[in-house]
Amino acid sequence: MFLPAVELRHLSKFYREGDGERVVLRDAGATVGIGEIGVLVGRSGSGKSTVLNLISGIDRPSEGTVRVNGTDLTALDEGARTRFRREHIGFIFQFFNL
């Protein structure tokens, strides 16, 4: 039985810019199983950090679902996402001053 460690379904992320909207991700999806290694590759500004922020629960998607080890992070409020991250996620930031 395949049990995904990370499952992204129909993931979209938009940011408001004045009267408009900046699309960072649109209808993205991926599944990474337990014991598998996933790699995010893309040019600068393509949404790699945004995907990591969504997987870790730091940010919420505009649309879609993020599941980590069976927990739907999109169904959790900010406090619950913080607790989940504290107990289940290890994150090394790319900027040394953070």
XYZ file of N, CA and C in Angstrom:
294
model
N 0.842 -1.186 0.000
C 0.000 0.000 0.000
C 0.881 1.241 0.000
N 0.639 2.143 -0.928
C 1.418 3.370 -1.059
C 0.878 4.422 -0.106
N 1.721 4.900 0.782
C 1.344 5.959 1.714
C 2.191 7.190 1.412
N 1.569 8.259 0.887
C 2.364 9.442 0.562
C 2.808 10.193 1.817
N 4.047 10.648 1.801
C 4.551 11.513 2.869
C 4.084 12.945 2.611
N 4.099 13.342 1.344
C 3.643 14.673 0.935
C 2.746 14.512 -0.275
N 1.587 15.142 -0.207
C 0.649 15.083 -1.321
C 0.114 16.488 -1.579
N 0.336 16.979 -2.783
C -0.141 18.302 -3.203
C -1.163 18.089 -4.313
N -2.348 18.644 -4.136
C -3.410 18.466 -5.135
C -3.997 19.819 -5.518
N -3.992 20.086 -6.826
C -4.604 21.302 -7.388
C -4.168 22.551 -6.626
N -2.886 22.643 -6.361
C -2.333 23.704 -5.532
C -2.141 24.986 -6.335
N -2.700 26.078 -5.833
C -2.526 27.390 -6.444
C -2.215 28.397 -5.353
N -1.412 29.400 -5.715
C -1.092 30.472 -4.770
C -1.081 31.782 -5.540
N -1.888 32.734 -5.060
C -1.986 34.057 -5.657
C -1.687 35.093 -4.592
N -1.083 36.186 -4.982
C -0.839 37.318 -4.085
C -1.479 38.552 -4.695
N -2.066 39.380 -3.846
C -2.645 40.645 -4.285
C -1.522 41.640 -4.551
N -1.620 42.332 -5.685
C -0.691 43.411 -6.029
C -1.525 44.573 -6.521
N -1.789 45.520 -5.634
C -2.640 46.644 -5.995
C -4.023 46.152 -6.354
N -4.458 46.487 -7.558
C -5.771 46.046 -8.028
C -5.714 44.683 -8.696
N -4.514 44.172 -8.884
C -4.359 42.912 -9.600
C -3.962 41.764 -8.702
N -3.550 40.706 -9.352
C -3.207 39.473 -8.672
C -1.949 38.890 -9.323
N -1.016 38.451 -8.492
C 0.207 37.804 -8.998
C 0.056 36.303 -8.775
N 0.119 35.547 -9.852
C -0.016 34.096 -9.795
C 1.376 33.493 -9.613
N 1.564 32.751 -8.513
C 2.843 32.098 -8.246
C 2.763 30.622 -8.623
N 1.665 29.977 -8.276
C 1.426 28.570 -8.633
C 0.013 28.446 -9.161
N -0.164 27.566 -10.141
C -1.513 27.320 -10.645
C -1.701 25.834 -10.881
N -2.599 25.246 -10.132
C -3.017 23.853 -10.290
C -1.836 22.871 -10.274
N -0.918 23.076 -9.336
C 0.246 22.199 -9.202
C -0.122 20.955 -8.407
N 0.590 19.888 -8.676
C 0.364 18.658 -7.940
C 1.619 17.813 -7.896
N 1.755 17.060 -6.830
C 2.887 16.150 -6.683
C 2.589 15.198 -5.538
N 3.225 14.038 -5.607
C 3.143 13.073 -4.521
C 4.538 12.524 -4.290
N 4.961 12.547 -3.032
C 6.255 11.978 -2.649
C 5.970 10.942 -1.565
N 6.353 9.714 -1.837
C 6.100 8.636 -0.897
C 7.115 8.600 0.232
N 6.773 7.902 1.292
C 7.688 7.711 2.411
C 8.930 6.996 1.900
N 10.092 7.534 2.205
C 11.354 6.962 1.762
C 11.818 7.456 0.406
N 10.967 8.163 -0.312
C 11.353 8.738 -1.598
C 11.998 10.103 -1.383
N 12.725 10.553 -2.375
C 13.333 11.882 -2.352
C 12.718 12.687 -3.478
N 12.254 13.876 -3.154
C 11.700 14.784 -4.156
C 12.627 15.975 -4.330
N 12.693 16.477 -5.540
C 13.563 17.605 -5.853
C 12.739 18.683 -6.543
N 12.874 19.924 -6.089
C 12.242 21.071 -6.742
C 13.308 21.782 -7.562
N 13.059 21.907 -8.837
C 14.003 22.556 -9.738
C 13.255 23.608 -10.545
N 13.847 24.767 -10.701
C 13.236 25.813 -11.520
C 14.036 27.085 -11.424
N 13.757 27.980 -12.328
C 14.472 29.249 -12.340
C 14.035 30.116 -11.161
N 14.766 31.150 -10.925
C 14.447 32.093 -9.860
C 13.047 32.666 -10.092
N 12.247 32.673 -9.039
C 10.896 33.219 -9.142
C 9.858 32.244 -9.652
N 10.222 30.979 -9.809
C 9.270 30.005 -10.360
C 8.337 29.394 -9.313
N 8.564 29.674 -8.020
C 7.647 29.188 -6.984
C 8.201 28.102 -6.084
N 9.503 27.801 -6.179
C 10.084 26.716 -5.365
C 9.949 27.012 -3.864
N 10.325 28.193 -3.441
C 10.220 28.548 -2.014
C 8.763 28.589 -1.571
N 7.891 29.026 -2.444
C 6.463 29.045 -2.126
C 5.962 27.629 -1.865
N 6.358 26.674 -2.688
C 5.953 25.273 -2.485
C 6.459 24.771 -1.144
N 7.708 25.060 -0.807
C 8.253 24.627 0.490
C 7.501 25.273 1.647
N 7.158 26.553 1.512
C 6.379 27.229 2.561
C 4.994 26.608 2.718
N 4.402 26.155 1.625
C 3.092 25.503 1.687
C 3.193 24.117 2.309
N 4.223 23.354 1.933
C 4.405 22.012 2.484
C 4.665 22.067 3.982
N 5.363 23.097 4.429
C 5.692 23.213 5.852
C 4.570 23.846 6.665
N 3.563 24.385 6.008
C 2.473 25.041 6.739
C 2.789 26.466 7.124
N 3.912 27.008 6.669
C 4.222 28.414 6.938
C 3.200 29.299 6.244
N 2.770 28.876 5.071
C 1.795 29.639 4.291
C 0.640 28.725 3.914
N -0.481 29.310 3.517
C -1.652 28.544 3.077
C -1.853 28.751 1.592
N -2.281 27.723 0.886
C -2.545 27.907 -0.543
C -3.816 28.720 -0.765
N -3.879 29.372 -1.903
C -5.109 30.062 -2.296
C -6.166 29.044 -2.683
N -5.720 27.938 -3.283
C -6.604 26.844 -3.673
C -5.847 25.530 -3.539
N -6.569 24.445 -3.369
C -5.959 23.125 -3.328
C -5.694 22.621 -1.928
N -5.063 21.447 -1.858
C -4.787 20.816 -0.573
C -3.326 20.395 -0.458
N -2.858 20.455 0.772
C -1.514 20.002 1.136
C -1.683 18.992 2.258
N -1.220 17.765 2.021
C -1.250 16.731 3.054
C 0.177 16.295 3.331
N 0.511 16.235 4.610
C 1.820 15.763 5.050
C 1.574 14.635 6.041
N 2.055 13.448 5.713
C 1.843 12.249 6.542
C 0.376 12.069 6.919
N -0.506 12.338 5.951
C -1.933 12.128 6.154
C -2.680 13.286 6.787
N -1.980 14.313 7.250
C -2.624 15.476 7.862
C -2.872 16.539 6.800
N -4.111 16.971 6.687
C -4.470 18.021 5.733
C -4.131 19.374 6.352
N -3.005 19.949 5.924
C -2.574 21.232 6.491
C -3.517 22.365 6.120
N -4.218 22.232 5.001
C -5.131 23.294 4.585
C -6.367 23.364 5.479
N -6.628 22.323 6.239
C -7.778 22.306 7.147
C -7.431 22.857 8.527
N -6.140 23.130 8.773
C -5.697 23.584 10.097
C -5.605 25.094 10.151
N -5.920 25.669 11.314
C -5.714 27.104 11.489
C -4.226 27.372 11.741
N -3.854 28.626 11.857
C -2.438 28.986 11.978
C -1.780 28.362 13.208
N -2.470 28.362 14.339
C -1.920 27.768 15.561
C -1.668 26.272 15.416
N -2.627 25.584 14.807
C -2.478 24.133 14.609
C -1.365 23.836 13.612
N -1.238 24.672 12.561
C -0.133 24.488 11.609
C 1.214 24.722 12.294
N 1.276 25.690 13.173
C 2.516 25.954 13.918
C 2.876 24.767 14.788
N 1.895 24.207 15.495
C 2.153 23.028 16.328
C 2.583 21.838 15.471
N 1.926 21.636 14.338
C 2.294 20.539 13.443
C 3.737 20.706 12.970
N 4.076 21.922 12.562
C 5.433 22.203 12.083
C 6.452 21.955 13.186
N 6.145 22.391 14.391
C 7.053 22.226 15.537
C 7.312 20.748 15.833
N 6.285 19.924 15.674
C 6.396 18.514 16.039
C 6.836 17.602 14.887
N 6.651 18.040 13.613
C 6.857 17.108 12.503
C 7.769 17.593 11.369
N 8.090 18.859 11.322
C 8.817 19.406 10.173
C 10.167 19.956 10.619
N 11.207 19.631 9.866
C 12.515 20.258 10.051
C 12.754 21.177 8.876
N 13.145 22.397 9.118
C 13.271 23.372 8.061
C 14.579 24.115 8.213
N 15.386 24.121 7.159
C 16.625 24.894 7.139
C 16.426 25.999 6.113
N 16.421 27.242 6.578
C 16.176 28.369 5.696
C 17.408 28.666 4.851
N 17.184 29.176 3.643
C 18.288 29.456 2.740
C 19.025 30.742 3.091
N 18.434 31.607 3.907
C 19.081 32.858 4.280
C 19.636 32.729 5.679
N 20.917 32.965 5.838
C 21.582 32.734 7.133
C 21.045 33.613 8.244
N 20.524 34.798 7.928
C 20.076 35.720 8.972
C 18.710 35.362 9.536
N 18.054 34.352 9.000
C 16.763 33.920 9.536
C 16.964 32.862 10.595
